[in-house]
Amino acid sequence: MSTFFTQLKSVIGQAELQINIKSKGEELTVMINPKSTASDPALQNLQPLILSGTPEDLDEGFFNGISEPLTKVTGLISNIEQFENSASKADEESRIKKAAEDKLKKQQEAETKKFNDLVKKADDLIGNKKEAQALDLFRQALSIKNDDKLKKRIADLEAKLSQGSLLFMEPISEVERNQYKEESSDHGEEE
């Protein structure tokens, strides 16, 4: 009973081999070429292992002749494949991390822009004597970014708007003030 493939499996492990056998006269020539999925160009320079002899010579010395060289080559191939796989995984993880960082950066930039736009609009409203509307915009900006300077400006503006008010609880917005005026004028017409 032949144990050729059992012995071959123990020599090559998980490697992939291409085996070519050529018969010429009384001799056989066996060419063994390890295959790899790795893209390392150094693997392209690996030469096939070639053994020649009579069938009897090959029966006797084939596995002794291929064991050491194939163990070295298949170990090298395995290491290169593992390295490339880990490098590919690290590259993918790096791309994912960079994409997440880029997304966060864009989100922060958008929030900063919105914050700055609201503060600028509020400043313009203050310049046009529309402090109540400006206060609303300042509060919106504060909900985006907790800013101590902005808190002080809000407190100062609230204090300014509450001057002259006997029952100041919280300044009303321009919209609320207009609604109040409309409701008051509606009640005056009914009487």
XYZ file of N, CA and C in Angstrom:
573
model
N 0.846 -1.175 0.000
C 0.000 0.000 0.000
C 0.890 1.236 0.000
N 0.605 2.189 -0.905
C 1.419 3.384 -1.061
C 0.977 4.466 -0.077
N 1.936 5.198 0.449
C 1.650 6.306 1.374
C 2.140 7.630 0.790
N 2.224 7.677 -0.526
C 2.773 8.854 -1.196
C 2.056 10.139 -0.765
N 0.735 10.164 -0.876
C 0.000 11.402 -0.587
C -0.010 11.722 0.900
N 0.010 10.719 1.737
C 0.089 10.965 3.176
C 1.416 11.634 3.509
N 2.488 11.129 2.918
C 3.801 11.731 3.153
C 3.870 13.136 2.534
N 3.309 13.276 1.353
C 3.322 14.577 0.690
C 2.580 15.615 1.533
N 1.434 15.250 2.084
C 0.660 16.158 2.916
C 1.461 16.584 4.142
N 2.201 15.674 4.737
C 2.981 16.021 5.927
C 4.127 16.968 5.579
N 4.604 16.921 4.361
C 5.699 17.807 3.947
C 5.187 19.197 3.579
N 4.062 19.280 2.871
C 3.628 20.592 2.358
C 2.682 21.342 3.293
N 2.080 20.686 4.248
C 1.174 21.380 5.165
C 0.010 21.994 4.416
N -0.170 23.338 4.550
C -1.293 24.035 3.913
C -0.907 24.694 2.585
N 0.299 24.423 2.114
C 0.770 25.076 0.885
C 0.078 24.498 -0.338
N 0.150 25.276 -1.413
C -0.368 24.819 -2.698
C 0.821 24.558 -3.612
N 0.835 23.389 -4.204
C 1.943 23.024 -5.088
C 1.421 22.659 -6.465
N 2.246 22.952 -7.431
C 1.987 22.477 -8.783
C 3.094 21.463 -9.058
N 2.697 20.243 -9.416
C 3.681 19.187 -9.669
C 3.553 18.748 -11.125
N 4.681 18.776 -11.818
C 4.746 18.301 -13.198
C 5.729 17.130 -13.243
N 5.343 16.088 -13.935
C 6.206 14.911 -14.059
C 6.401 14.633 -15.543
N 7.675 14.430 -15.890
C 8.020 14.170 -17.291
C 8.832 12.877 -17.338
N 8.478 12.041 -18.264
C 9.190 10.774 -18.420
C 10.015 10.841 -19.698
N 11.323 10.514 -19.532
C 12.206 10.488 -20.709
C 13.114 9.276 -20.570
N 12.898 8.309 -21.413
C 13.686 7.081 -21.330
C 13.352 6.363 -20.027
N 14.363 6.011 -19.293
C 14.196 5.310 -18.018
C 14.032 6.258 -16.836
N 14.205 7.527 -17.062
C 14.176 8.487 -15.956
C 12.895 9.316 -15.936
N 12.592 9.772 -14.711
C 11.487 10.700 -14.493
C 12.077 12.014 -13.989
N 11.488 13.096 -14.432
C 11.860 14.412 -13.906
C 10.600 14.985 -13.261
N 10.745 15.327 -11.970
C 9.620 15.872 -11.219
C 9.937 17.333 -10.915
N 9.025 18.203 -11.319
C 9.191 19.625 -11.047
C 8.079 20.039 -10.075
N 8.488 20.611 -8.933
C 7.527 21.046 -7.920
C 7.636 22.563 -7.811
N 6.510 23.219 -8.032
C 6.470 24.684 -8.015
C 5.452 25.145 -6.970
N 5.920 25.741 -5.860
C 4.975 26.244 -4.852
C 4.192 27.436 -5.395
N 2.904 27.510 -5.065
C 2.034 28.605 -5.490
C 1.665 29.441 -4.275
N 1.372 30.712 -4.536
C 1.018 31.612 -3.447
C 0.024 32.650 -3.926
N -0.797 33.112 -2.990
C -1.726 34.213 -3.288
C -1.090 35.557 -2.945
N 0.100 35.523 -2.347
C 0.787 36.755 -1.959
C 1.249 37.496 -3.211
N 1.329 38.826 -3.091
C 1.719 39.630 -4.248
C 3.176 40.081 -4.186
N 3.893 39.642 -3.177
C 5.295 40.050 -3.021
C 6.092 39.623 -4.254
N 6.762 40.573 -4.902
C 7.507 40.245 -6.124
C 8.640 39.244 -5.888
N 9.144 39.151 -4.673
C 10.215 38.198 -4.391
C 9.756 36.762 -4.637
N 8.477 36.518 -4.447
C 7.968 35.161 -4.669
C 7.987 34.780 -6.153
N 7.994 35.784 -7.004
C 8.058 35.496 -8.442
C 9.422 34.934 -8.847
N 10.426 35.161 -7.993
C 11.777 34.701 -8.298
C 12.065 33.296 -7.782
N 11.102 32.697 -7.092
C 11.318 31.336 -6.585
C 11.424 30.372 -7.765
N 12.460 29.581 -7.726
C 12.658 28.582 -8.775
C 11.978 27.273 -8.362
N 11.446 26.530 -9.314
C 10.837 25.253 -8.962
C 11.909 24.269 -8.485
N 11.490 23.347 -7.664
C 12.366 22.281 -7.184
C 12.286 21.154 -8.208
N 13.444 20.717 -8.712
C 13.461 19.693 -9.756
C 14.265 18.506 -9.261
N 13.639 17.341 -9.331
C 14.305 16.082 -8.986
C 14.227 15.156 -10.196
N 15.344 14.489 -10.486
C 15.363 13.551 -11.600
C 15.966 12.239 -11.127
N 15.499 11.156 -11.715
C 16.044 9.839 -11.388
C 15.140 8.747 -11.904
N 15.567 7.553 -11.661
C 14.729 6.413 -12.051
C 13.553 6.348 -11.091
N 12.505 5.676 -11.478
C 11.377 5.544 -10.559
C 11.808 4.971 -9.206
N 12.744 4.033 -9.215
C 13.220 3.434 -7.969
C 13.968 4.474 -7.119
N 14.820 5.276 -7.773
C 15.554 6.332 -7.048
C 14.578 7.322 -6.413
N 13.558 7.708 -7.173
C 12.579 8.666 -6.661
C 11.738 8.050 -5.537
N 11.387 6.766 -5.659
C 10.658 6.099 -4.573
C 11.460 6.172 -3.283
N 12.745 5.979 -3.412
C 13.611 5.919 -2.236
C 13.954 7.297 -1.667
N 14.232 8.282 -2.520
C 14.749 9.548 -2.016
C 13.879 10.773 -2.259
N 12.702 10.585 -2.824
C 11.867 11.735 -3.183
C 11.555 12.619 -1.977
N 11.018 12.052 -0.917
C 10.605 12.872 0.222
C 11.781 13.439 0.988
N 12.888 12.704 1.033
C 14.093 13.264 1.656
C 14.601 14.448 0.847
N 14.463 14.373 -0.474
C 14.952 15.437 -1.348
C 14.078 16.690 -1.323
N 12.789 16.545 -1.054
C 11.906 17.723 -1.099
C 11.566 18.290 0.281
N 11.740 17.507 1.335
C 11.282 17.933 2.672
C 11.868 19.269 3.116
N 13.174 19.353 3.168
C 13.806 20.579 3.690
C 13.552 21.790 2.793
N 13.771 21.696 1.475
C 13.516 22.876 0.641
C 12.043 23.317 0.662
N 11.113 22.370 0.622
C 9.701 22.749 0.632
C 9.276 23.329 1.975
N 9.829 22.818 3.057
C 9.513 23.365 4.374
C 9.943 24.824 4.443
N 11.143 25.115 3.937
C 11.622 26.497 3.933
C 10.739 27.384 3.056
N 10.469 26.935 1.853
C 9.704 27.744 0.904
C 8.262 27.938 1.376
N 7.615 26.871 1.824
C 6.227 27.016 2.266
C 6.142 27.868 3.522
N 7.135 27.794 4.389
C 7.167 28.674 5.566
C 7.315 30.124 5.152
N 8.195 30.374 4.192
C 8.390 31.727 3.669
C 7.103 32.248 3.042
N 6.476 31.429 2.224
C 5.225 31.832 1.571
C 4.153 32.131 2.619
N 4.041 31.263 3.595
C 3.041 31.449 4.649
C 3.279 32.749 5.407
N 4.540 33.025 5.738
C 4.867 34.268 6.455
C 4.521 35.500 5.622
N 4.856 35.456 4.350
C 4.564 36.593 3.469
C 3.061 36.790 3.340
N 2.314 35.694 3.170
C 0.857 35.803 3.056
C 0.254 36.372 4.338
N 0.717 35.891 5.500
C 0.216 36.401 6.778
C 0.550 37.890 6.924
N 1.771 38.260 6.553
C 2.173 39.656 6.638
C 1.287 40.529 5.748
N 1.085 40.094 4.513
C 0.257 40.879 3.593
C -1.180 40.978 4.083
N -1.701 39.886 4.641
C -3.069 39.916 5.178
C -3.170 40.889 6.346
N -2.184 40.850 7.253
C -2.233 41.754 8.401
C -2.027 43.202 7.956
N -1.158 43.420 6.970
C -0.952 44.773 6.452
C -2.224 45.285 5.774
N -2.898 44.410 5.045
C -4.139 44.794 4.385
C -5.219 45.119 5.417
N -5.293 44.316 6.462
C -6.275 44.560 7.529
C -5.962 45.876 8.242
N -4.690 46.110 8.536
C -4.295 47.358 9.204
C -4.605 48.556 8.316
N -4.362 48.408 7.014
C -4.659 49.490 6.072
C -6.157 49.786 6.046
N -6.962 48.741 6.031
C -8.417 48.919 6.022
C -8.888 49.583 7.314
N -8.356 49.131 8.448
C -8.724 49.734 9.730
C -8.302 51.203 9.769
N -7.139 51.477 9.191
C -6.657 52.854 9.148
C -7.579 53.714 8.285
N -8.027 53.183 7.153
C -8.945 53.920 6.284
C -10.273 54.183 6.987
N -10.759 53.177 7.708
C -12.021 53.338 8.438
C -11.865 54.407 9.514
N -10.747 54.353 10.235
C -10.494 55.328 11.301
C -10.367 56.731 10.702
N -9.651 56.842 9.592
C -9.482 58.147 8.956
C -10.822 58.685 8.459
N -11.644 57.818 7.903
C -12.963 58.250 7.432
C -13.807 58.755 8.602
N -13.738 58.050 9.735
C -14.490 58.483 10.918
C -13.958 59.817 11.431
N -12.635 59.960 11.439
C -12.037 61.232 11.885
C -12.412 62.367 10.945
N -12.390 62.089 9.634
C -12.775 63.114 8.651
C -14.234 63.521 8.826
N -15.095 62.537 9.068
C -16.514 62.829 9.266
C -16.706 63.685 10.516
N -16.018 63.329 11.595
C -16.124 64.106 12.836
C -15.603 65.521 12.629
N -14.487 65.638 11.903
C -13.907 66.954 11.646
C -14.878 67.819 10.830
N -15.493 67.235 9.809
C -16.455 67.976 8.994
C -17.657 68.399 9.830
N -18.104 67.495 10.705
C -19.244 67.809 11.571
C -18.881 68.962 12.511
N -17.688 68.917 13.082
C -17.254 69.991 13.977
C -17.108 71.307 13.220
N -16.576 71.243 12.006
C -16.444 72.454 11.194
C -17.818 73.038 10.870
N -18.773 72.162 10.565
C -20.128 72.634 10.255
C -20.764 73.282 11.489
N -20.569 72.667 12.648
C -21.112 73.235 13.882
C -20.462 74.584 14.199
N -19.148 74.668 14.009
C -18.447 75.930 14.258
C -18.942 77.007 13.309
N -19.134 76.645 12.051
C -19.634 77.612 11.061
C -21.032 78.073 11.448
N -21.895 77.139 11.831
C -23.255 77.511 12.212
C -23.231 78.416 13.446
N -22.383 78.068 14.423
C -22.235 78.884 15.631
C -21.813 80.301 15.252
N -20.758 80.409 14.445
C -20.248 81.726 14.043
C -21.281 82.518 13.250
N -22.013 81.828 12.366
C -23.058 82.510 11.581
C -24.159 83.066 12.486
N -24.576 82.268 13.468
C -25.625 82.730 14.384
C -25.150 83.943 15.188
N -23.906 83.890 15.674
C -23.370 85.009 16.462
C -23.277 86.263 15.583
N -22.829 86.091 14.346
C -22.713 87.237 13.438
C -24.089 87.839 13.147
N -25.078 87.000 12.887
C -26.429 87.497 12.630
C -26.970 88.221 13.858
N -26.708 87.664 15.033
C -27.165 88.307 16.274
C -26.501 89.665 16.438
N -25.195 89.735 16.147
C -24.493 91.018 16.233
C -25.105 92.040 15.273
N -25.440 91.591 14.063
C -26.076 92.482 13.094
C -27.432 92.969 13.610
N -28.186 92.071 14.236
C -29.492 92.458 14.785
C -29.337 93.478 15.909
N -28.320 93.299 16.731
C -28.066 94.266 17.800
C -27.757 95.625 17.196
N -26.989 95.634 16.128
C -26.675 96.883 15.434
C -27.922 97.555 14.878
N -28.931 96.758 14.574
C -30.199 97.291 14.048
C -31.255 97.453 15.149
N -30.799 97.430 16.385
C -31.672 97.636 17.552
C -32.757 96.561 17.679
N -32.421 95.330 17.316
C -33.358 94.201 17.440
C -32.773 93.196 18.433
N -32.631 93.672 19.667
C -31.966 92.903 20.709
C -32.693 91.604 21.062
N -34.020 91.618 21.077
C -34.781 90.416 21.436
C -34.523 89.288 20.434
N -34.505 89.644 19.153
C -34.205 88.631 18.131
C -32.761 88.170 18.249
N -31.871 89.076 18.550
C -30.463 88.731 18.722
C -30.299 87.764 19.886
N -31.053 88.004 20.952
C -30.985 87.126 22.116
C -31.381 85.698 21.745
N -32.413 85.568 20.935
C -32.823 84.228 20.476
C -31.687 83.543 19.711
N -31.033 84.285 18.834
C -29.930 83.705 18.049
C -28.741 83.356 18.941
N -28.456 84.203 19.918
C -27.369 83.891 20.857
C -27.662 82.582 21.589
N -28.911 82.420 22.005
C -29.285 81.178 22.712
C -29.156 79.954 21.801
N -29.536 80.107 20.542
C -29.363 79.001 19.588
C -27.878 78.658 19.444
N -27.048 79.669 19.347
C -25.601 79.455 19.219
C -25.055 78.760 20.460
N -25.546 79.166 21.627
C -25.089 78.550 22.879
C -25.479 77.074 22.948
N -26.592 76.695 22.323
C -26.989 75.284 22.312
C -26.058 74.444 21.442
N -25.346 75.084 20.519
C -24.386 74.382 19.662
C -23.043 74.249 20.355
N -22.626 75.346 21.004
C -21.293 75.372 21.613
C -21.374 76.121 22.938
N -20.938 75.469 23.997
C -20.926 76.091 25.318
C -19.749 77.062 25.371
N -20.069 78.349 25.374
C -19.041 79.374 25.284
C -19.260 80.399 26.397
N -18.271 80.573 27.263
C -18.399 81.485 28.408
C -18.591 82.932 27.973
N -17.893 83.372 26.930
C -18.057 84.746 26.449
C -19.486 84.983 25.966
N -20.026 83.967 25.287
C -21.390 84.089 24.791
C -22.391 84.098 25.951
N -22.140 83.316 26.974
C -23.014 83.334 28.164
C -23.046 84.736 28.772
N -21.881 85.370 28.848
C -21.817 86.728 29.409
C -22.596 87.704 28.528
N -22.455 87.569 27.218
C -23.184 88.466 26.310
C -24.694 88.278 26.463
N -25.117 87.015 26.633
C -26.543 86.733 26.819
C -27.029 87.377 28.112
N -26.253 87.215 29.191
C -26.639 87.805 30.481
C -26.718 89.326 30.373
N -25.740 89.935 29.703
C -25.748 91.389 29.532
C -26.960 91.842 28.717
N -27.260 91.101 27.658
C -28.390 91.466 26.803
C -29.715 91.275 27.543
N -29.824 90.217 28.327
C -31.030 90.011 29.131
C -31.202 91.157 30.125
N -30.111 91.559 30.746
C -30.172 92.670 31.706
C -30.622 93.951 31.002
N -30.097 94.204 29.823
C -30.472 95.402 29.067
C -31.949 95.370 28.694
N -32.416 94.203 28.258
C -33.819 94.096 27.846
C -34.773 94.167 29.031
N -34.292 93.814 30.213
C -35.176 93.826 31.383
C -35.272 95.201 32.035
N -34.446 96.130 31.633
C -34.517 97.478 32.202
C -35.875 98.083 31.904
N -36.474 98.605 32.916
C -37.784 99.227 32.747
C -38.919 98.233 32.884
N -38.651 96.971 33.000
C -39.692 95.972 33.170
C -39.854 95.674 34.646
N -41.066 95.819 35.146
C -41.300 95.566 36.565
C -41.372 94.080 36.866
N -41.842 93.325 35.928
C -42.025 91.893 36.165
C -41.126 91.083 35.221
N -39.844 91.345 35.214
C -38.946 90.621 34.314
C -38.733 89.193 34.801
N -39.096 88.285 33.956
C -38.775 86.876 34.232
C -37.790 86.410 33.159
N -38.166 86.646 31.926
C -37.297 86.310 30.814
C -37.750 87.173 29.658
N -36.838 87.803 28.971
C -37.266 88.687 27.889
C -38.032 87.914 26.828
N -39.016 88.564 26.267
C -39.784 87.913 25.227
C -39.179 88.263 23.880
N -39.374 87.359 22.954
C -38.827 87.593 21.619
C -39.714 88.560 20.865
N -39.223 89.046 19.765
C -39.963 89.978 18.918
C -41.250 89.316 18.425
N -41.191 88.042 18.122
C -42.369 87.310 17.637
C -43.425 87.265 18.733
N -42.986 86.947 19.955
C -43.922 86.901 21.075
C -44.527 88.295 21.337
N -43.697 89.308 21.230
C -44.156 90.678 21.463
C -45.227 91.041 20.438
N -45.029 90.680 19.161
C -46.006 90.970 18.112
C -47.308 90.214 18.336
N -47.179 88.943 18.778
C -48.386 88.175 19.071
C -49.185 88.846 20.186
N -48.482 89.318 21.197
C -49.139 89.986 22.327
C -49.862 91.246 21.849
N -49.198 92.017 20.972
C -49.813 93.244 20.453
C -51.068 92.921 19.659
N -51.010 91.837 18.827
C -52.159 91.456 18.019
C -53.320 91.016 18.902
N -53.015 90.238 19.929
C -54.067 89.777 20.833
C -54.687 90.960 21.575
N -53.859 91.908 21.979
C -54.362 93.079 22.687
C -55.257 93.907 21.794
N -54.885 94.085 20.544
C -55.687 94.898 19.647
C -56.982 94.174 19.300
N -56.986 92.834 19.235
C -58.216 92.071 18.974
C -59.205 92.259 20.110
N -58.731 92.262 21.337
C -59.614 92.425 22.492
C -60.156 93.848 22.543
N -59.408 94.821 22.123
C -59.858 96.219 22.153
C -60.964 96.463 21.153
N -60.963 95.776 20.012
C -61.962 95.971 18.982
C -63.297 95.373 19.389
N -63.265 94.298 20.179
C -64.491 93.625 20.581
C -65.296 94.477 21.555
N -64.709 95.280 22.376
C -65.395 96.030 23.404
C -66.065 97.197 22.854
